[in-house]
mmCIF file of C-alpha atoms and ligand atoms in Angstrom:
data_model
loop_
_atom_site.group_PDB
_atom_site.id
_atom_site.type_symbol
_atom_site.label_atom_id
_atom_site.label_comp_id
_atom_site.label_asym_id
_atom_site.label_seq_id
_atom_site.Cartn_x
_atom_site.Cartn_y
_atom_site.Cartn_z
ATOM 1 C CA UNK A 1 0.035 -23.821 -13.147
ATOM 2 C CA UNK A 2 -0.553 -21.737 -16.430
ATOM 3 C CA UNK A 3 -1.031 -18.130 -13.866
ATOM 4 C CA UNK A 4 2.016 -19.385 -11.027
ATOM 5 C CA UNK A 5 4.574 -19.259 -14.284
ATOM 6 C CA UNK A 6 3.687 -16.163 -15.004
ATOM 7 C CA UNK A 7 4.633 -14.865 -11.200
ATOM 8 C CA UNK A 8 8.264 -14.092 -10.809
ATOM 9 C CA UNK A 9 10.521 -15.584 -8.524
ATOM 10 C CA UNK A 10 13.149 -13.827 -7.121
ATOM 11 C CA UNK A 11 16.621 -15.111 -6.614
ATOM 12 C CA UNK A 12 19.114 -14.460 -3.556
ATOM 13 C CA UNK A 13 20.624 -11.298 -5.371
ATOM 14 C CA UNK A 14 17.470 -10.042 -6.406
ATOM 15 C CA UNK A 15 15.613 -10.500 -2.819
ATOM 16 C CA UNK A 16 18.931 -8.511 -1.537
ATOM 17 C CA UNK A 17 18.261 -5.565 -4.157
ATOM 18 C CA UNK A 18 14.550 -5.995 -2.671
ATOM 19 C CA UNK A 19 15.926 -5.711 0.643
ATOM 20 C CA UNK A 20 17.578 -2.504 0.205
ATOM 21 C CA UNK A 21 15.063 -0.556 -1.483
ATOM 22 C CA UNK A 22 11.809 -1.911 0.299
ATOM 23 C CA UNK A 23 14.411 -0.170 3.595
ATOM 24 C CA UNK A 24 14.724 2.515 1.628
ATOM 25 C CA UNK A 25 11.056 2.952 1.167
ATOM 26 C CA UNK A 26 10.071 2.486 4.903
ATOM 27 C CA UNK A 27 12.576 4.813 6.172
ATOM 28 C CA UNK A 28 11.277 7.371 3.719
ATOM 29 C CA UNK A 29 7.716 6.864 4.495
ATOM 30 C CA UNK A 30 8.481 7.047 8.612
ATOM 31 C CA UNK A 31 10.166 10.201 7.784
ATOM 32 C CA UNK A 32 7.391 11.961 6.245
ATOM 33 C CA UNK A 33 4.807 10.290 8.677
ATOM 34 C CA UNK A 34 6.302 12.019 11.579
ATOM 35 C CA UNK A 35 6.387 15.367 9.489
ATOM 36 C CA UNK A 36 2.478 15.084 9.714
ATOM 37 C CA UNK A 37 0.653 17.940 11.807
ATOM 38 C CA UNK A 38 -2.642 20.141 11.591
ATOM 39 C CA UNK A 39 -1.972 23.023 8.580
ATOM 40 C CA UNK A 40 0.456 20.978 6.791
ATOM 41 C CA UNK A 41 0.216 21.164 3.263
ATOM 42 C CA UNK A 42 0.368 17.369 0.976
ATOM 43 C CA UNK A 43 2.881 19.371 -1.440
ATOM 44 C CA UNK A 44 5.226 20.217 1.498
ATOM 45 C CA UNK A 45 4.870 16.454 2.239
ATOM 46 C CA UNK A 46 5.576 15.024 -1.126
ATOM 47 C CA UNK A 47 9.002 17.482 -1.422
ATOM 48 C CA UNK A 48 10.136 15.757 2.090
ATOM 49 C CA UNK A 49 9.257 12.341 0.285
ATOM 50 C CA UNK A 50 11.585 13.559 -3.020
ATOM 51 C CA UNK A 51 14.640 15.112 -1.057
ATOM 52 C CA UNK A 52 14.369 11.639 1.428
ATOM 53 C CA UNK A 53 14.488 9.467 -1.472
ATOM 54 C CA UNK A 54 17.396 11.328 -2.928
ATOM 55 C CA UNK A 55 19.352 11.122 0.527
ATOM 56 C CA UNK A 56 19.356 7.174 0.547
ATOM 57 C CA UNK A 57 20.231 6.829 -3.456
ATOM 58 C CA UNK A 58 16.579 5.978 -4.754
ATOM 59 C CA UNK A 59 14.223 7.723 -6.417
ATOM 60 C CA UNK A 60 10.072 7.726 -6.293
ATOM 61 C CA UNK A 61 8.548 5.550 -8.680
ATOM 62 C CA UNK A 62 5.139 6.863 -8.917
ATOM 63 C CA UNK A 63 6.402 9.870 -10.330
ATOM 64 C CA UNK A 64 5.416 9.965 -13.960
ATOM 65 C CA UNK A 65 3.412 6.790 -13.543
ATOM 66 C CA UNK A 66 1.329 6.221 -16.852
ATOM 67 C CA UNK A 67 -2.378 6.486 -15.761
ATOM 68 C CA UNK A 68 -5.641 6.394 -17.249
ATOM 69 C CA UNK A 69 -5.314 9.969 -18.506
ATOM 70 C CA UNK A 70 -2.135 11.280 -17.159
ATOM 71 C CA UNK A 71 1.294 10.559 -15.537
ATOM 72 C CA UNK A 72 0.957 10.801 -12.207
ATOM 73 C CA UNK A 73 2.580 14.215 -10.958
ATOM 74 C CA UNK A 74 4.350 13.960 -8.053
ATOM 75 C CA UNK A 75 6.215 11.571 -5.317
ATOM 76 C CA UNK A 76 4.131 9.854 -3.584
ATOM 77 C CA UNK A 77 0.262 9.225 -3.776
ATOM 78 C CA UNK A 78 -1.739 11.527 0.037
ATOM 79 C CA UNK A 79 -5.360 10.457 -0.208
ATOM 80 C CA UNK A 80 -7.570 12.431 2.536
ATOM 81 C CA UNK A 81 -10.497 11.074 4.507
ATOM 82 C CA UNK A 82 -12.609 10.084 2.007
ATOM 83 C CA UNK A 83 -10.176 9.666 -0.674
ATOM 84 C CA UNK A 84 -9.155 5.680 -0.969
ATOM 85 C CA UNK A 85 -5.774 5.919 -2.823
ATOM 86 C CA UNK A 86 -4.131 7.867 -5.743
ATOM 87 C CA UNK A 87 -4.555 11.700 -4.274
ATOM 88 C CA UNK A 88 -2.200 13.858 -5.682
ATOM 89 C CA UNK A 89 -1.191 16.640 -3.415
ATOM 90 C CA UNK A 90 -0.942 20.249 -4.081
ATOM 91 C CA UNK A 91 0.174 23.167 -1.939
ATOM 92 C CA UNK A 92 -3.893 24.322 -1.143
ATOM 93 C CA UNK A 93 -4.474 20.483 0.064
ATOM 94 C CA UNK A 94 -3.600 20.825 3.466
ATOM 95 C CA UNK A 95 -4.640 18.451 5.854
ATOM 96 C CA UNK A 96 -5.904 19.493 9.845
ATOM 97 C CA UNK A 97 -6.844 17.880 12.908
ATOM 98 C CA UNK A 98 -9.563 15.352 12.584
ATOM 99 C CA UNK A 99 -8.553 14.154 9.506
ATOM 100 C CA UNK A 100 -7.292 11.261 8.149
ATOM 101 C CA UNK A 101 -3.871 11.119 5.721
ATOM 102 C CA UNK A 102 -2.968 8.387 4.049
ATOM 103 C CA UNK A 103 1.009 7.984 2.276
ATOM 104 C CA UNK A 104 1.202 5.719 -0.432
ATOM 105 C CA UNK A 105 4.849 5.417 -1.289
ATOM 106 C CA UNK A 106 6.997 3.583 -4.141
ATOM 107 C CA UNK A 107 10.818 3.810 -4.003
ATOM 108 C CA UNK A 108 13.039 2.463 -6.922
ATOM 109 C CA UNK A 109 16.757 2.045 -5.911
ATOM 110 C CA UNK A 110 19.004 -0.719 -8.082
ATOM 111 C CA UNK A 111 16.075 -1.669 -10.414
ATOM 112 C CA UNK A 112 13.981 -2.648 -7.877
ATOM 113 C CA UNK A 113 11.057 -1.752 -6.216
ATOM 114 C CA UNK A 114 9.423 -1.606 -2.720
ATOM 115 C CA UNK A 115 5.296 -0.352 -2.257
ATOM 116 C CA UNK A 116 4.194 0.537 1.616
ATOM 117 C CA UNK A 117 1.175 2.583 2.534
ATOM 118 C CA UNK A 118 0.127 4.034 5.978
ATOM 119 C CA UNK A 119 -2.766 5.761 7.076
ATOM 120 C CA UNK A 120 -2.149 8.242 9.775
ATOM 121 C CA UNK A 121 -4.603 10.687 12.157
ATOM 122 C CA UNK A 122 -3.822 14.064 11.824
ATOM 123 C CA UNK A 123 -4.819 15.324 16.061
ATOM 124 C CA UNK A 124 -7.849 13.589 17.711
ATOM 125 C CA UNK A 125 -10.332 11.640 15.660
ATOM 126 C CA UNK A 126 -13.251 10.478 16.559
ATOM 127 C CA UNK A 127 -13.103 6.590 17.957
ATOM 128 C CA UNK A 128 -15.001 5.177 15.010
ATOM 129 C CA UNK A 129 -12.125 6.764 12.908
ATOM 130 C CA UNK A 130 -9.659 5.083 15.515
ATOM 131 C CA UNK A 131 -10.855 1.485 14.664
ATOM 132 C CA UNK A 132 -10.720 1.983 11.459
ATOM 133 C CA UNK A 133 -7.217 2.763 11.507
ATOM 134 C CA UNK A 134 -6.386 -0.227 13.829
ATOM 135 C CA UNK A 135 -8.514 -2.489 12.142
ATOM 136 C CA UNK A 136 -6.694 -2.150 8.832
ATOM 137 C CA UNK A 137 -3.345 -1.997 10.276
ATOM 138 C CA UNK A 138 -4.008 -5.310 12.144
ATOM 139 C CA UNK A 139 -5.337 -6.774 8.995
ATOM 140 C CA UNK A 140 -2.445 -6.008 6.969
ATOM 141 C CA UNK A 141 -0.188 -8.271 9.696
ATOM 142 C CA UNK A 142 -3.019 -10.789 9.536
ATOM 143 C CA UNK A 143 -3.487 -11.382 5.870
ATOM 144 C CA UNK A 144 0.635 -10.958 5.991
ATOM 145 C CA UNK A 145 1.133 -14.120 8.048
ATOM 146 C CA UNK A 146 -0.452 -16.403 5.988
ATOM 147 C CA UNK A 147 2.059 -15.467 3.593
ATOM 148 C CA UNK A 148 3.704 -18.738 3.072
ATOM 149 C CA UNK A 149 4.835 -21.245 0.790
ATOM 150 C CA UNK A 150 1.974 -23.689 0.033
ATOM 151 C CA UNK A 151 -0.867 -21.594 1.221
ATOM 152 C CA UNK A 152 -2.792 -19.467 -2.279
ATOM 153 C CA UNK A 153 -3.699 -15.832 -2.682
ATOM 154 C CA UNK A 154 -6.577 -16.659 -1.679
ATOM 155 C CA UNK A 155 -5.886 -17.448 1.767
ATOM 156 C CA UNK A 156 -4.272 -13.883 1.836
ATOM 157 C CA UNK A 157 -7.679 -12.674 0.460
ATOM 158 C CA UNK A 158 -10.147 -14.262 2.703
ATOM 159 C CA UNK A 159 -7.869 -13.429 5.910
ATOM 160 C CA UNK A 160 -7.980 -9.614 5.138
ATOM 161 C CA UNK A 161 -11.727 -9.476 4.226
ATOM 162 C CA UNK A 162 -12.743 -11.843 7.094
ATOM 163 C CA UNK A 163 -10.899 -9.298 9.163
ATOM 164 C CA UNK A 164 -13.415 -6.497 8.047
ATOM 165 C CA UNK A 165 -16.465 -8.517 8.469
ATOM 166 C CA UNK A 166 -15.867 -9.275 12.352
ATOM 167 C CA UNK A 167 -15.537 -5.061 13.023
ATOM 168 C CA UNK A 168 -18.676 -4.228 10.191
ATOM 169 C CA UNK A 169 -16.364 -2.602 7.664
ATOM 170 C CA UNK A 170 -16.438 -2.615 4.087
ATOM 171 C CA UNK A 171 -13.588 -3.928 1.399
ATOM 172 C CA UNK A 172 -12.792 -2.070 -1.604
ATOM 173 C CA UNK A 173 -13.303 -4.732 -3.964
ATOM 174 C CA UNK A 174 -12.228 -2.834 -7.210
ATOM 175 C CA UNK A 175 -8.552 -2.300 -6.147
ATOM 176 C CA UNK A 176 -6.340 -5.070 -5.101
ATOM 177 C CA UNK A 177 -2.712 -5.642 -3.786
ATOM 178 C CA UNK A 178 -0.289 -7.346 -6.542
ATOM 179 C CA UNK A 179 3.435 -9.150 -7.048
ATOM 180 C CA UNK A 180 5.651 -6.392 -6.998
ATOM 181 C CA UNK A 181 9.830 -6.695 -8.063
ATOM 182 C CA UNK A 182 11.256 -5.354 -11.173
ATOM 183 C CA UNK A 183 7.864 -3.109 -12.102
ATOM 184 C CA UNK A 184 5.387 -2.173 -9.905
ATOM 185 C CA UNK A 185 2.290 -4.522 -10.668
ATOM 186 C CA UNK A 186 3.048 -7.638 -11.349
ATOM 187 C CA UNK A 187 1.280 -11.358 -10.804
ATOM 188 C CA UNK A 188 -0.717 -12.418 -8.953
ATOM 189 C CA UNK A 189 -3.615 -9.362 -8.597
ATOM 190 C CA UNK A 190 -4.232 -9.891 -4.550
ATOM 191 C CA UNK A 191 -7.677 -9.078 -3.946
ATOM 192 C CA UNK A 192 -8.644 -7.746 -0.054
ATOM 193 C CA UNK A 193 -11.771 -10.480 -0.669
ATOM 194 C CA UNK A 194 -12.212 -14.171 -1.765
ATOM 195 C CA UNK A 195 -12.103 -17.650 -0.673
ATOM 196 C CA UNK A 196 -8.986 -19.831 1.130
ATOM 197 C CA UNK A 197 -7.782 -22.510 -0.605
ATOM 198 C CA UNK A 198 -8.358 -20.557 -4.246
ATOM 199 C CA UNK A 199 -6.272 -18.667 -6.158
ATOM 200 C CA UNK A 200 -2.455 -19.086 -7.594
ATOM 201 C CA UNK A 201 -0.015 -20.894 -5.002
ATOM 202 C CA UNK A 202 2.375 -19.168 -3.266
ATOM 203 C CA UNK A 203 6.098 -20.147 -3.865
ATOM 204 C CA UNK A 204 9.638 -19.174 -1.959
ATOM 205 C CA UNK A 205 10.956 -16.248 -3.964
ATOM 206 C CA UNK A 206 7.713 -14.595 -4.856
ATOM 207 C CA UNK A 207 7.436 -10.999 -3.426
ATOM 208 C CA UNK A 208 3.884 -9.351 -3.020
ATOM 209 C CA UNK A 209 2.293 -5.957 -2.035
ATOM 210 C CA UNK A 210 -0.360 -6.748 0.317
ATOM 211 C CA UNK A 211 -2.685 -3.759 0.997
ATOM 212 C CA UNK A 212 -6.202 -3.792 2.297
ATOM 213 C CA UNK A 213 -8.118 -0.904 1.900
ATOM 214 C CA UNK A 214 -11.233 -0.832 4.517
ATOM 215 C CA UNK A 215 -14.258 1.767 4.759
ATOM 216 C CA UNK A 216 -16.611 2.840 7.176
ATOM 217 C CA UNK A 217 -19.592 3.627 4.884
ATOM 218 C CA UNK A 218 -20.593 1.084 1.176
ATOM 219 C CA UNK A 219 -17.843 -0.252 -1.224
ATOM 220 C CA UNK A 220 -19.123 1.983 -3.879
ATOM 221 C CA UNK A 221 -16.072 4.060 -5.203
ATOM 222 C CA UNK A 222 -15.909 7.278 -7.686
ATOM 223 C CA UNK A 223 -12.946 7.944 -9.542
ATOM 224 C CA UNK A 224 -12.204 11.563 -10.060
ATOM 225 C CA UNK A 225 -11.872 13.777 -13.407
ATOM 226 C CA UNK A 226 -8.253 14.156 -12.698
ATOM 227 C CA UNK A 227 -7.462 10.649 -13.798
ATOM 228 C CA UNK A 228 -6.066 9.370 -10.488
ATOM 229 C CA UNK A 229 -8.362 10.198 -7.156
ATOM 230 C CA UNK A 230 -10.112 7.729 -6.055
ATOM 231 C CA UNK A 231 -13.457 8.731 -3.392
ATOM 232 C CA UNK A 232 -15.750 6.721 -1.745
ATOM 233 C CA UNK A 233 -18.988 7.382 -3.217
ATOM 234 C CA UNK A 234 -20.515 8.278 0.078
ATOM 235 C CA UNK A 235 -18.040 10.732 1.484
ATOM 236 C CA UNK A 236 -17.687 8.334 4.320
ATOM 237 C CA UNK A 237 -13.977 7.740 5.395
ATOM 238 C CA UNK A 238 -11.343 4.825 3.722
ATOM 239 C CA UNK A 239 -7.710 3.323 5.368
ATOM 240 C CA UNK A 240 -4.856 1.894 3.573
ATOM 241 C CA UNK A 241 -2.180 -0.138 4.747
ATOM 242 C CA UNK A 242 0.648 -1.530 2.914
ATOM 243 C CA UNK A 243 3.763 -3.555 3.033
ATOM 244 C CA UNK A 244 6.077 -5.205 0.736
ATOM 245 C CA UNK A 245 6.356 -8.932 1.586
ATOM 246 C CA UNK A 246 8.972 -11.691 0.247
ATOM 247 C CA UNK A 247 7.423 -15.238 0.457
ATOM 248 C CA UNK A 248 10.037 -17.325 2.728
ATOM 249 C CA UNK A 249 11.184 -21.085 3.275
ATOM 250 C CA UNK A 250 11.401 -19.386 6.906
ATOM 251 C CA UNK A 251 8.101 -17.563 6.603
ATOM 252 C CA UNK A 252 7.403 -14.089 5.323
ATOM 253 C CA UNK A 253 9.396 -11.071 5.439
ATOM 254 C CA UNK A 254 8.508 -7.749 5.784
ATOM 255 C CA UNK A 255 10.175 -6.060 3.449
ATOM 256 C CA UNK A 256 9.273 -2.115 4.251
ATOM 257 C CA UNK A 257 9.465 -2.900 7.539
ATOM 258 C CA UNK A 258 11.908 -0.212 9.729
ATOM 259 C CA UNK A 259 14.674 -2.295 10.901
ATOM 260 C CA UNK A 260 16.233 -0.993 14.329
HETATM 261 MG MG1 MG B 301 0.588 -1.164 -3.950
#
């Protein structure tokens, strides 16, 4: 009861403001998806993710970010094959076919905030690469429908890592997904791993950012000298999928989903 307290609930207005900027954010991050392609530079990306923030009245929220050793420099986080989440891109980091490119965006707009992530192959990769992809995509939408008032983090937890077990992938267990509204990380932490039936209780009005993270090779992770990067130890590739979720008498909602 002590840790559910501590988790905010949002009201109608508030879950509106949520509304518009977790729209905001999706649009954004479709835009700049589609603007992947072999040779493209992550810098060239991150100005399309500035300029397409400005055009819909919000601004990037990872910008400036306080980190372990610096604010975070740019618009939006492009981690590269091996890289888990956090990359910070740079006119040199390009990306080419065969790789993998995953867009970790945060808009603000109207005090709010919305968090989505995609991962997305950059020309033909190899099928193992392919399943990868799919498998934490699919996961997301899994661990997403249990969502619901009643049900615990936990249940969101289990869902996602159970999901990894049954195609032999690994979870990053030192990262999690987290209550997201008027700051970026709030309560509850939402691991990708645990146990059903543990963890605090979901209520109408909470709004999360669920986000497994899956890997082909171990769970081992290195974080990089430049205070953000994040690498799996074994070079092996890493997905990360990502949506914004309000917890619903009706079920949940997708809040960075693209609406028609
Ligand atoms: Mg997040």
């Amino acid at each position: 009861m002590e840790i559910a307290r501590m988790i905010s609930v949002k009201t109608e207005e508030e879950m509106e403001a949520m509304r518009r900027v977790g729209r905001a954010t999706a649009e954004v991050l479709d835009v700049v998806c589609r603007a992947v392609a072999p040779g493209v530079s992550t810098w060239d990306l991150d100005q399309i993710v500035a300029q397409e923030f400005k055009i819909r009245g919000a601004e990037s929220a990872s910008l400036g970010y306080a980190g372990r050793t610096c604010p975070f420099p740019a618009h939006a986080c492009f981690s590269i094959n091996d890289e888990v989440v956090h990359g910070i891109p740079s006119p040199g980091r390009k990306v080419y076919a065969g790789d993998i490119l995953s867009i970790d965006l945060v808009g603000r707009l109207g005090g709010f905030m919305g968090d989505s992530t995609r991962t997305v192959a950059v020309g033909a990769v190899p099928s193992e690469v392919n399943l990868l992809l799919k498998a934490t995509e699919a996961a997301l939408y899994e661990g997403i429908a249990v969502a619901v008032p009643g049900n615990r983090v936990g249940d969101i937890s289990e869902t996602i890592e159970s999901y990894a077990k049954k195609y032999r992938l690994s979870v990053v267990r030192e990262l999690t997904g987290h209550g997201i509204g008027r700051e970026m990380h709030e309560e509850p932490a939402i691991p990708n791993w645990g146990r059903k039936g543990t963890g605090p209780v979901l209520r109408e009005g909470m709004t999360l950012a669920i986000e497994p993270m899956f890997l082909l090779g171990g769970d081992a992770l290195v974080f990089s000298e430049d205070g953000w990067t994040v690498r799996t130890a074994d070079g092996k590739f890493a997905a990360h999928f990502e949506h914004t979720v309000a917890v619903t008498k009706s079920g949940p909602e997708i809040l960075t989903a693209l609406k028609n």
